[in-house]
Amino acid sequence: MATLFCYGTLEFETVITRLIGYAPDAEPAVLENFARYRIADTDFPGIKPKRGEQIQGSLYKNLSPKEIKILDEYEGSSFSREQTWIRTREGRLERCWVYVVKAELRRTLTDEPWNPAQYFNIRSRVS
């Protein structure tokens, strides 16, 4: 079973449920030394290493290999799933997976921080 840190669209219950059939329990967590930006010409986020920055997100535990495969396909070829450490709200360090924009594609990240609330508002208006 796998643990995954999510920082973008996979945090939305409607998205994760549509993909894997249920909304896993989410534990608040922080990914340190990474920054989250909007990907150019999209409403979607990507992350890249950036010393001193941090990203608030959700930790999903006990995901099956089948569920991880579905999420890998959703994230697509622009991202690599990498192992990292996150900090829980209680201050524990936990090893997990996270989707990171591939190094050769990081130029597609804008300088604009990605805002989950803004994404949700945009998607709500078009859906």
Short mmCIF file of C-alpha atoms in Angstrom, two decimals:
data_model
loop_
_atom_site.label_atom_id
_atom_site.label_comp_id
_atom_site.label_asym_id
_atom_site.label_seq_id
_atom_site.Cartn_x
_atom_site.Cartn_y
_atom_site.Cartn_z
CA MET A 1 0.00 0.00 0.00
CA ALA A 2 1.22 3.49 -0.83
CA THR A 3 1.16 6.93 0.78
CA LEU A 4 0.75 9.93 -1.54
CA PHE A 5 1.10 13.67 -0.89
CA CYS A 6 -1.35 15.68 -3.02
CA TYR A 7 -1.15 19.43 -3.53
CA GLY A 8 -3.51 20.17 -6.40
CA THR A 9 -6.53 18.78 -8.18
CA LEU A 10 -6.26 15.40 -6.44
CA GLU A 11 -7.17 17.17 -3.19
CA PHE A 12 -10.66 17.86 -4.54
CA GLU A 13 -13.06 15.15 -3.40
CA THR A 14 -14.91 15.16 -6.73
CA VAL A 15 -11.68 14.57 -8.68
CA ILE A 16 -10.21 11.80 -6.53
CA THR A 17 -13.60 10.06 -6.23
CA ARG A 18 -14.10 10.12 -10.00
CA LEU A 19 -10.69 8.52 -10.45
CA ILE A 20 -10.51 5.81 -7.79
CA GLY A 21 -14.14 5.46 -6.71
CA TYR A 22 -13.91 6.96 -3.22
CA ALA A 23 -12.38 9.84 -1.28
CA PRO A 24 -9.55 8.58 0.93
CA ASP A 25 -9.12 10.06 4.39
CA ALA A 26 -6.90 13.11 3.99
CA GLU A 27 -4.36 14.18 6.58
CA PRO A 28 -3.03 17.76 6.33
CA ALA A 29 0.69 17.82 5.57
CA VAL A 30 3.47 20.13 4.38
CA LEU A 31 6.06 19.50 1.68
CA GLU A 32 9.15 21.58 2.42
CA ASN A 33 11.63 23.01 -0.07
CA PHE A 34 9.19 22.86 -2.98
CA ALA A 35 7.01 25.55 -4.59
CA ARG A 36 3.70 25.20 -6.46
CA TYR A 37 3.02 27.17 -9.65
CA ARG A 38 0.42 27.26 -12.38
CA ILE A 39 1.41 25.39 -15.53
CA ALA A 40 1.42 27.72 -18.56
CA ASP A 41 -1.77 27.72 -20.66
CA THR A 42 -3.65 25.60 -18.08
CA ASP A 43 -5.48 25.94 -14.77
CA PHE A 44 -3.41 23.11 -13.27
CA PRO A 45 -0.52 23.15 -10.79
CA GLY A 46 2.93 21.68 -10.85
CA ILE A 47 5.71 21.72 -8.30
CA LYS A 48 9.45 22.01 -8.42
CA PRO A 49 12.18 22.10 -5.79
CA LYS A 50 12.70 25.54 -4.24
CA ARG A 51 14.70 25.95 -1.08
CA GLY A 52 12.91 27.69 1.77
CA GLU A 53 9.41 27.32 0.27
CA GLN A 54 6.67 24.96 1.38
CA ILE A 55 3.40 23.57 0.05
CA GLN A 56 0.30 22.77 2.09
CA GLY A 57 -1.43 19.62 0.92
CA SER A 58 -3.09 16.35 1.84
CA LEU A 59 -1.62 12.97 2.66
CA TYR A 60 -3.54 9.92 1.42
CA LYS A 61 -2.53 6.60 2.94
CA ASN A 62 -3.14 2.96 2.03
CA LEU A 63 -3.60 3.48 -1.71
CA SER A 64 -3.47 0.21 -3.63
CA PRO A 65 -1.10 -0.41 -6.55
CA LYS A 66 -4.15 -0.28 -8.87
CA GLU A 67 -5.17 3.14 -7.48
CA ILE A 68 -1.62 4.48 -7.83
CA LYS A 69 -1.56 3.29 -11.46
CA ILE A 70 -4.83 5.18 -12.12
CA LEU A 71 -3.38 8.33 -10.54
CA ASP A 72 -0.14 7.95 -12.53
CA GLU A 73 -2.22 7.89 -15.72
CA TYR A 74 -4.23 10.94 -14.60
CA GLU A 75 -1.07 12.93 -13.90
CA GLY A 76 0.37 12.00 -17.28
CA SER A 77 3.81 12.08 -18.82
CA SER A 78 4.72 15.60 -17.65
CA PHE A 79 5.08 14.39 -14.07
CA SER A 80 7.25 11.85 -12.33
CA ARG A 81 6.17 10.18 -9.11
CA GLU A 82 9.03 10.61 -6.66
CA GLN A 83 9.65 9.59 -3.06
CA THR A 84 10.07 12.40 -0.55
CA TRP A 85 9.50 13.34 3.08
CA ILE A 86 6.58 15.43 4.30
CA ARG A 87 5.73 16.87 7.70
CA THR A 88 2.35 16.12 9.25
CA ARG A 89 0.36 18.61 11.30
CA GLU A 90 1.68 16.85 14.42
CA GLY A 91 5.25 17.42 13.23
CA ARG A 92 6.01 13.82 12.23
CA LEU A 93 8.14 13.19 9.16
CA GLU A 94 6.64 10.61 6.80
CA ARG A 95 7.96 9.08 3.60
CA CYS A 96 5.55 9.28 0.68
CA TRP A 97 5.15 9.68 -3.06
CA VAL A 98 4.55 13.04 -4.74
CA TYR A 99 4.05 14.05 -8.38
CA VAL A 100 6.76 16.49 -9.51
CA VAL A 101 7.00 18.20 -12.90
CA LYS A 102 9.81 16.51 -14.82
CA ALA A 103 13.02 18.56 -14.83
CA GLU A 104 13.02 18.96 -18.62
CA LEU A 105 9.47 20.41 -18.49
CA ARG A 106 9.86 22.84 -15.57
CA ARG A 107 10.09 25.72 -18.04
CA THR A 108 6.31 25.25 -18.50
CA LEU A 109 5.72 26.43 -14.93
CA THR A 110 4.77 30.10 -14.71
CA ASP A 111 5.90 32.44 -11.91
CA GLU A 112 2.26 32.55 -10.76
CA PRO A 113 1.58 30.60 -7.55
CA TRP A 114 -1.29 28.13 -8.00
CA ASN A 115 -4.30 28.77 -5.80
CA PRO A 116 -6.66 25.82 -5.13
CA ALA A 117 -9.62 28.11 -4.33
CA GLN A 118 -9.18 30.00 -7.60
CA TYR A 119 -9.03 26.72 -9.55
CA PHE A 120 -12.21 25.48 -7.85
CA ASN A 121 -14.03 28.75 -8.65
CA ILE A 122 -12.98 28.60 -12.31
CA ARG A 123 -14.01 24.94 -12.66
CA SER A 124 -17.33 25.53 -10.86
CA ARG A 125 -18.29 28.22 -13.37
CA VAL A 126 -17.55 26.04 -16.40
CA SER A 127 -18.96 22.75 -15.14
#
